[in-house]
Amino acid sequence: MKDIKSLKIDELKAELGAMGEKAFRAGQIYKWLHVKLVSSFDEMTDLSAGLREKLGAEFVITDLKQLEVQVSKDDGTRKYLFELGDGNTVESVLMRYHHGNSVCISSQVGCRMGCRFCASTIGGCVRSLEPSEMLDQIYKITRDTGERVSNVVIMGMGEPMDNFDNVCRFLSMISDENGLNISQRNLTVSTCGLVPEIRKLADLHLGITLAISLHAGTDEKRQRLMPIALKYSLDELMDACSYYFRETGRRLTFEYSLIAGVNDTPQDADEIAHLASKVHAHVNLIPVNPVTETGFTPTSGKDTNAFKAALEKRGVTATVRREMGRDIDGACGQLRKRRMAPAE
Ligand code: SAH
């Protein structure tokens, strides 16, 4: 059965045409799926019972089951564990900021990138998510809270550039004016640095923000933290960043997780400042989230501020990412992991 929620409106028109239906029906159905966020054909009350039955025989509407939600007492952050149609699970997080609600979604079940500090990659990658399954994370949270989502970051489980086509389709559909119509300016994709895909994304000329997980300023150090650095050098990565900026006019963000005694010295700050100036990137600092298996500890608040000041002294803009939901399982992949190994 075909996954109707992953079809763009034009494709839906073509499908309906092939079924001998009028093209305008596609607009109605698209609205039910992507604005009213229904999960069954029976709810599409402006379609005839006959058409609803025909659709049900041809298409499936994906849906997620909400297994768990943890709510932070500190700041209202909500962390969700969802079950996909095949029983796999993914995490999504809703963060409430002054400027609106931001949802962090997963793009894969697990991850195969192997970053040493990350919980999502510990069991490897099970599979990539369909566009509908990425949309569903936002739709479910919208329905659960009754509040509009204004920002989306693809920073949950998985490497989005390792699921390139589905992620691009998702970006197009979530910003479609016929759907939730979230501005591309408010969409962020984070990657550990898959160079060919960064270039491919640049060629699409989207208005989104690209975040690069940098975490180290030399090849040698980066290779110890992130296996992807064995495949692509920092030179190649920075060239791809410059290309992205040139093609899209969008400033990049460097994500930098500060790990005590590993990547938080003044020399590290110097190296990062050099790279960030070269490609006009903004730096987002975040004290590493401790994950039992990794043994890494976060840089202190004082040293984090010193790192930020060192970057600013070199003319680089930097922010320390406010830790949200500190009282609930914080780091990516931790909620799912705890659920999979409850004895831990
Ligand atoms: N695979 C993508 C997106 C998912 S990870 C990427 O690598 O960018 C989202 C961000 O969280 C990345 O910057 C990642 O390096 C970072 N991250 C992962 N585990 C972390 C941890 N334990 N503490 C702090 N940041 C972490």
Short mmCIF file of C-alpha atoms and ligand atoms in Angstrom, two decimals:
data_model
loop_
_atom_site.label_atom_id
_atom_site.label_comp_id
_atom_site.label_asym_id
_atom_site.label_seq_id
_atom_site.Cartn_x
_atom_site.Cartn_y
_atom_site.Cartn_z
CA MET A 1 0.00 0.00 0.00
CA LYS A 2 1.20 3.47 -0.82
CA ASP A 3 2.17 5.96 1.90
CA ILE A 4 -0.21 8.85 1.10
CA LYS A 5 1.30 11.27 3.64
CA SER A 6 4.67 11.20 1.87
CA LEU A 7 3.15 12.41 -1.43
CA LYS A 8 3.50 16.05 -2.46
CA ILE A 9 0.29 17.74 -3.56
CA ASP A 10 1.12 17.45 -7.27
CA GLU A 11 1.84 13.76 -6.90
CA LEU A 12 -1.44 13.30 -5.07
CA LYS A 13 -3.22 15.05 -7.95
CA ALA A 14 -1.63 12.64 -10.40
CA GLU A 15 -2.59 9.62 -8.27
CA LEU A 16 -6.21 10.80 -8.07
CA GLY A 17 -6.25 11.46 -11.79
CA ALA A 18 -5.11 7.88 -12.37
CA MET A 19 -8.00 6.70 -10.17
CA GLY A 20 -10.45 8.66 -12.34
CA GLU A 21 -11.09 11.30 -9.67
CA LYS A 22 -11.17 15.09 -10.00
CA ALA A 23 -7.87 16.89 -9.33
CA PHE A 24 -9.40 19.27 -6.76
CA ARG A 25 -9.97 16.31 -4.46
CA ALA A 26 -6.19 16.27 -3.94
CA GLY A 27 -6.36 19.70 -2.31
CA GLN A 28 -9.08 18.53 0.06
CA ILE A 29 -7.23 15.37 1.01
CA TYR A 30 -3.92 17.19 1.42
CA LYS A 31 -5.58 19.62 3.80
CA TRP A 32 -7.05 16.83 5.89
CA LEU A 33 -3.66 15.16 6.17
CA HIS A 34 -1.35 18.17 6.55
CA VAL A 35 -3.46 20.93 8.13
CA LYS A 36 -6.24 19.21 10.02
CA LEU A 37 -3.84 16.36 10.83
CA VAL A 38 -6.36 13.53 10.75
CA SER A 39 -5.24 9.91 10.86
CA SER A 40 -8.06 8.12 9.03
CA PHE A 41 -9.97 8.46 5.76
CA ASP A 42 -13.24 8.28 7.71
CA GLU A 43 -12.54 11.70 9.19
CA MET A 44 -12.44 13.29 5.70
CA THR A 45 -16.10 14.24 5.86
CA ASP A 46 -16.27 16.24 2.62
CA LEU A 47 -15.41 13.13 0.58
CA SER A 48 -18.04 10.59 -0.41
CA ALA A 49 -18.07 7.29 1.43
CA GLY A 50 -17.23 5.63 -1.88
CA LEU A 51 -14.08 7.68 -2.41
CA ARG A 52 -12.98 7.18 1.19
CA GLU A 53 -13.27 3.44 0.66
CA LYS A 54 -11.31 3.60 -2.60
CA LEU A 55 -8.58 5.59 -0.90
CA GLY A 56 -8.44 3.12 1.98
CA ALA A 57 -7.91 0.26 -0.44
CA GLU A 58 -5.05 2.04 -2.22
CA PHE A 59 -3.25 4.03 0.48
CA VAL A 60 -2.18 3.81 4.09
CA ILE A 61 -2.07 6.82 6.45
CA THR A 62 1.00 6.46 8.67
CA ASP A 63 0.54 7.27 12.32
CA LEU A 64 2.70 7.25 15.44
CA LYS A 65 1.82 5.81 18.81
CA GLN A 66 2.79 8.00 21.72
CA LEU A 67 4.49 5.59 24.14
CA GLU A 68 5.77 8.08 26.63
CA VAL A 69 6.03 11.80 27.28
CA GLN A 70 8.27 13.35 29.89
CA VAL A 71 7.52 16.91 30.90
CA SER A 72 10.18 19.14 32.42
CA LYS A 73 9.05 20.95 35.53
CA ASP A 74 11.74 23.59 34.90
CA ASP A 75 10.77 24.92 31.48
CA GLY A 76 7.88 22.90 30.03
CA THR A 77 10.08 20.97 27.60
CA ARG A 78 8.28 17.83 26.49
CA LYS A 79 10.21 14.77 25.38
CA TYR A 80 8.26 12.18 23.42
CA LEU A 81 8.91 8.54 22.66
CA PHE A 82 6.93 7.45 19.59
CA GLU A 83 6.37 4.00 18.13
CA LEU A 84 6.45 3.72 14.34
CA GLY A 85 4.20 1.41 12.31
CA ASP A 86 6.80 -1.38 12.41
CA GLY A 87 7.35 -1.23 16.17
CA ASN A 88 10.61 0.75 16.08
CA THR A 89 10.82 3.80 18.32
CA VAL A 90 12.05 7.38 17.87
CA GLU A 91 12.34 10.43 20.08
CA SER A 92 11.19 14.00 19.50
CA VAL A 93 11.42 17.01 21.79
CA LEU A 94 9.24 20.11 22.08
CA MET A 95 11.02 23.17 23.45
CA ARG A 96 9.16 26.31 24.37
CA TYR A 97 11.04 29.53 23.65
CA HIS A 98 9.94 33.16 23.79
CA HIS A 99 9.92 33.25 19.99
CA GLY A 100 7.72 30.17 19.68
CA ASN A 101 7.63 26.40 19.89
CA SER A 102 10.53 24.47 18.48
CA VAL A 103 10.42 20.74 17.77
CA CYS A 104 13.52 18.59 17.45
CA ILE A 105 12.81 15.54 15.28
CA SER A 106 14.59 12.29 14.47
CA SER A 107 15.48 11.38 10.89
CA GLN A 108 16.52 7.75 11.42
CA VAL A 109 15.99 4.92 13.90
CA GLY A 110 19.47 4.93 15.47
CA CYS A 111 22.47 6.22 13.56
CA ARG A 112 25.54 4.75 11.87
CA MET A 113 27.90 7.71 12.24
CA GLY A 114 29.49 6.47 15.48
CA CYS A 115 30.24 9.81 17.21
CA ARG A 116 31.91 8.90 20.50
CA PHE A 117 29.82 11.19 22.74
CA CYS A 118 26.40 10.36 21.28
CA ALA A 119 23.80 7.95 22.68
CA SER A 120 21.83 7.61 19.42
CA THR A 121 24.56 5.71 17.62
CA ILE A 122 25.27 3.04 20.22
CA GLY A 123 23.03 0.39 18.62
CA GLY A 124 23.84 1.40 15.03
CA CYS A 125 21.26 2.43 12.44
CA VAL A 126 18.12 0.32 12.11
CA ARG A 127 16.55 2.25 9.22
CA SER A 128 15.84 5.68 7.78
CA LEU A 129 12.51 7.41 8.35
CA GLU A 130 10.00 8.10 5.60
CA PRO A 131 8.98 11.74 5.00
CA SER A 132 5.57 10.95 6.54
CA GLU A 133 7.23 9.65 9.70
CA MET A 134 9.17 12.89 10.11
CA LEU A 135 6.01 14.96 9.48
CA ASP A 136 4.11 12.78 11.95
CA GLN A 137 6.43 13.73 14.81
CA ILE A 138 5.43 17.37 14.35
CA TYR A 139 1.78 16.58 13.68
CA LYS A 140 1.48 14.42 16.80
CA ILE A 141 3.05 17.09 19.00
CA THR A 142 0.83 19.79 17.47
CA ARG A 143 -2.22 17.69 18.23
CA ASP A 144 -1.01 16.77 21.71
CA THR A 145 -0.41 20.36 22.79
CA GLY A 146 -2.88 22.23 20.58
CA GLU A 147 -0.10 24.75 19.98
CA ARG A 148 1.47 25.79 16.70
CA VAL A 149 5.03 24.63 15.99
CA SER A 150 7.03 27.50 14.52
CA ASN A 151 10.53 26.02 14.34
CA VAL A 152 11.83 22.59 13.41
CA VAL A 153 15.35 21.30 13.96
CA ILE A 154 16.49 17.94 12.59
CA MET A 155 18.80 17.25 15.50
CA GLY A 156 17.23 14.19 17.05
CA MET A 157 18.27 10.67 16.36
CA GLY A 158 19.99 9.93 13.05
CA GLU A 159 22.10 11.67 10.43
CA PRO A 160 19.77 13.62 8.11
CA MET A 161 22.28 13.71 5.26
CA ASP A 162 22.39 9.90 5.40
CA ASN A 163 18.66 10.01 4.52
CA PHE A 164 18.99 12.78 1.96
CA ASP A 165 16.01 12.34 -0.36
CA ASN A 166 13.47 11.76 2.40
CA VAL A 167 14.79 14.71 4.43
CA CYS A 168 14.60 17.04 1.42
CA ARG A 169 11.06 15.90 0.69
CA PHE A 170 10.18 16.51 4.34
CA LEU A 171 11.64 20.04 4.18
CA SER A 172 9.62 20.80 1.09
CA MET A 173 6.37 19.46 2.57
CA ILE A 174 6.63 21.06 6.01
CA SER A 175 7.22 24.46 4.36
CA ASP A 176 4.48 23.96 1.75
CA GLU A 177 1.80 26.65 1.94
CA ASN A 178 -0.81 23.92 1.53
CA GLY A 179 0.42 22.24 4.72
CA LEU A 180 1.67 23.61 8.05
CA ASN A 181 3.57 26.24 6.06
CA ILE A 182 6.53 26.60 8.42
CA SER A 183 8.93 29.12 6.91
CA GLN A 184 12.20 27.65 5.60
CA ARG A 185 13.99 30.30 7.66
CA ASN A 186 12.71 28.40 10.70
CA LEU A 187 13.99 24.99 9.62
CA THR A 188 17.45 23.73 10.65
CA VAL A 189 19.26 20.62 9.46
CA SER A 190 22.24 19.44 11.48
CA THR A 191 24.91 17.19 9.98
CA CYS A 192 28.11 15.60 11.25
CA GLY A 193 29.63 16.61 7.92
CA LEU A 194 28.77 14.48 4.88
CA VAL A 195 30.57 16.59 2.30
CA PRO A 196 28.93 15.45 -0.97
CA GLU A 197 25.44 15.80 0.54
CA ILE A 198 26.22 19.30 1.88
CA ARG A 199 27.06 20.29 -1.69
CA LYS A 200 23.92 18.61 -3.04
CA LEU A 201 21.84 20.46 -0.45
CA ALA A 202 23.47 23.76 -1.44
CA ASP A 203 22.44 23.13 -5.04
CA LEU A 204 18.78 23.02 -3.97
CA HIS A 205 19.02 26.68 -2.85
CA LEU A 206 16.69 26.30 0.11
CA GLY A 207 16.21 29.02 2.70
CA ILE A 208 16.94 26.69 5.62
CA THR A 209 19.78 26.87 8.15
CA LEU A 210 22.53 24.29 7.96
CA ALA A 211 24.29 23.38 11.19
CA ILE A 212 27.60 21.54 11.11
CA SER A 213 28.57 19.41 14.11
CA LEU A 214 32.20 20.41 14.37
CA HIS A 215 33.32 19.57 17.93
CA ALA A 216 37.05 19.90 17.14
CA GLY A 217 39.29 22.26 15.17
CA THR A 218 41.95 19.85 13.92
CA ASP A 219 41.63 16.68 11.85
CA GLU A 220 43.52 14.65 14.41
CA LYS A 221 41.25 15.63 17.30
CA ARG A 222 38.07 15.44 15.26
CA GLN A 223 38.97 11.94 14.09
CA ARG A 224 39.14 10.80 17.69
CA LEU A 225 35.60 12.09 18.38
CA MET A 226 33.85 11.56 15.06
CA PRO A 227 34.62 8.68 12.63
CA ILE A 228 33.21 10.76 9.73
CA ALA A 229 36.37 12.90 10.02
CA LEU A 230 38.37 9.91 8.77
CA LYS A 231 36.40 10.12 5.54
CA TYR A 232 36.35 13.89 4.99
CA SER A 233 39.08 16.27 6.13
CA LEU A 234 38.35 19.64 7.73
CA ASP A 235 39.64 21.29 4.54
CA GLU A 236 37.07 19.42 2.46
CA LEU A 237 34.35 20.18 5.02
CA MET A 238 35.18 23.91 5.11
CA ASP A 239 35.20 24.04 1.29
CA ALA A 240 31.71 22.52 1.30
CA CYS A 241 30.61 25.09 3.92
CA SER A 242 31.91 27.98 1.80
CA TYR A 243 30.12 26.53 -1.19
CA TYR A 244 26.89 26.28 0.83
CA PHE A 245 27.15 29.91 1.94
CA ARG A 246 27.93 31.09 -1.60
CA GLU A 247 25.07 29.18 -3.17
CA THR A 248 22.35 29.93 -0.60
CA GLY A 249 23.47 33.17 1.08
CA ARG A 250 22.60 31.51 4.38
CA ARG A 251 25.03 31.72 7.27
CA LEU A 252 26.02 28.36 8.71
CA THR A 253 26.09 27.36 12.35
CA PHE A 254 28.84 25.30 13.95
CA GLU A 255 27.63 23.05 16.74
CA TYR A 256 30.33 22.61 19.36
CA SER A 257 29.81 20.31 22.35
CA LEU A 258 32.30 21.22 25.05
CA ILE A 259 33.92 18.20 26.71
CA ALA A 260 36.03 18.80 29.81
CA GLY A 261 39.73 18.37 29.09
CA VAL A 262 39.10 17.20 25.52
CA ASN A 263 38.17 20.16 23.29
CA ASP A 264 37.83 23.17 25.60
CA THR A 265 41.30 24.74 25.81
CA PRO A 266 42.18 28.29 24.64
CA GLN A 267 44.01 26.68 21.72
CA ASP A 268 40.81 24.87 20.72
CA ALA A 269 38.97 28.20 20.83
CA ASP A 270 41.63 29.72 18.58
CA GLU A 271 41.27 26.94 16.02
CA ILE A 272 37.48 27.15 16.02
CA ALA A 273 37.58 30.94 15.68
CA HIS A 274 39.84 30.56 12.65
CA LEU A 275 37.50 28.09 10.95
CA ALA A 276 34.33 30.03 11.81
CA SER A 277 35.76 33.31 10.43
CA LYS A 278 36.81 31.57 7.25
CA VAL A 279 33.27 30.46 6.40
CA HIS A 280 31.31 33.20 8.28
CA ALA A 281 29.76 30.68 10.68
CA HIS A 282 28.05 31.35 13.96
CA VAL A 283 29.10 29.06 16.82
CA ASN A 284 26.63 27.31 19.10
CA LEU A 285 28.27 26.03 22.28
CA ILE A 286 26.70 23.30 24.36
CA PRO A 287 28.28 21.56 27.35
CA VAL A 288 28.35 17.87 26.41
CA ASN A 289 25.47 15.89 27.80
CA PRO A 290 26.90 13.02 29.83
CA VAL A 291 26.02 9.59 28.43
CA THR A 292 26.95 6.64 30.68
CA GLU A 293 28.80 4.72 27.95
CA THR A 294 30.97 7.60 26.77
CA GLY A 295 32.70 8.66 29.95
CA PHE A 296 32.81 12.31 28.83
CA THR A 297 32.04 15.11 31.27
CA PRO A 298 30.81 18.60 30.41
CA THR A 299 32.98 21.70 30.57
CA SER A 300 32.12 23.91 33.56
CA GLY A 301 29.97 27.00 33.17
CA LYS A 302 32.95 29.23 33.87
CA ASP A 303 35.13 27.59 31.21
CA THR A 304 32.23 27.60 28.76
CA ASN A 305 31.90 31.35 29.16
CA ALA A 306 35.66 31.77 28.76
CA PHE A 307 35.51 29.75 25.53
CA LYS A 308 32.70 31.95 24.26
CA ALA A 309 34.61 35.11 25.17
CA ALA A 310 37.71 33.83 23.35
CA LEU A 311 35.66 33.32 20.17
CA GLU A 312 34.08 36.76 20.46
CA LYS A 313 37.47 38.35 20.94
CA ARG A 314 38.38 36.92 17.55
CA GLY A 315 35.25 38.46 16.01
CA VAL A 316 33.18 35.27 15.93
CA THR A 317 29.59 35.35 17.20
CA ALA A 318 28.77 32.60 19.65
CA THR A 319 25.90 31.55 21.86
CA VAL A 320 25.75 29.07 24.68
CA ARG A 321 22.77 26.91 24.01
CA ARG A 322 20.41 27.04 26.93
CA GLU A 323 19.98 23.55 28.28
CA MET A 324 16.32 22.66 28.11
CA GLY A 325 14.65 19.89 30.04
CA ARG A 326 17.67 19.24 32.21
CA ASP A 327 15.51 17.26 34.66
CA ILE A 328 14.34 14.77 31.99
CA ASP A 329 16.55 12.39 29.97
CA GLY A 330 18.49 15.08 28.18
CA ALA A 331 20.81 13.80 25.48
CA CYS A 332 19.64 12.49 22.13
CA GLY A 333 18.77 8.82 22.16
CA GLN A 334 18.73 8.42 25.92
CA LEU A 335 15.00 7.99 26.36
CA ARG A 336 14.85 5.29 23.68
CA LYS A 337 17.92 3.55 25.04
CA ARG A 338 16.57 3.42 28.58
CA ARG A 339 13.35 1.96 27.25
CA MET A 340 15.20 -0.72 25.26
CA ALA A 341 17.37 -1.75 28.22
CA PRO A 342 15.22 -1.14 31.29
CA ALA A 343 17.58 -3.05 33.60
CA GLU A 344 20.31 -0.45 33.13
N1 SAH B 1 23.54 13.59 13.04
C1 SAH B 1 23.33 15.00 13.08
C2 SAH B 1 22.13 15.44 13.89
C3 SAH B 1 21.82 14.77 15.20
S1 SAH B 1 22.80 15.13 16.59
C4 SAH B 1 24.59 15.70 13.53
O1 SAH B 1 25.56 15.04 13.83
O2 SAH B 1 24.63 16.93 13.50
C5 SAH B 1 22.44 16.78 17.06
C6 SAH B 1 23.61 17.46 17.75
O3 SAH B 1 23.81 16.96 19.08
C7 SAH B 1 24.93 17.28 17.03
O4 SAH B 1 25.64 18.47 17.02
C8 SAH B 1 25.61 16.23 17.88
O5 SAH B 1 27.00 16.22 17.68
C9 SAH B 1 25.19 16.66 19.26
N2 SAH B 1 25.30 15.66 20.31
C10 SAH B 1 25.17 14.32 20.25
N3 SAH B 1 25.36 13.75 21.45
C11 SAH B 1 25.61 14.76 22.30
C12 SAH B 1 25.89 14.81 23.68
N4 SAH B 1 25.97 13.72 24.42
N5 SAH B 1 26.09 16.03 24.23
C13 SAH B 1 26.02 17.15 23.48
N6 SAH B 1 25.76 17.16 22.18
C14 SAH B 1 25.57 15.97 21.58
#
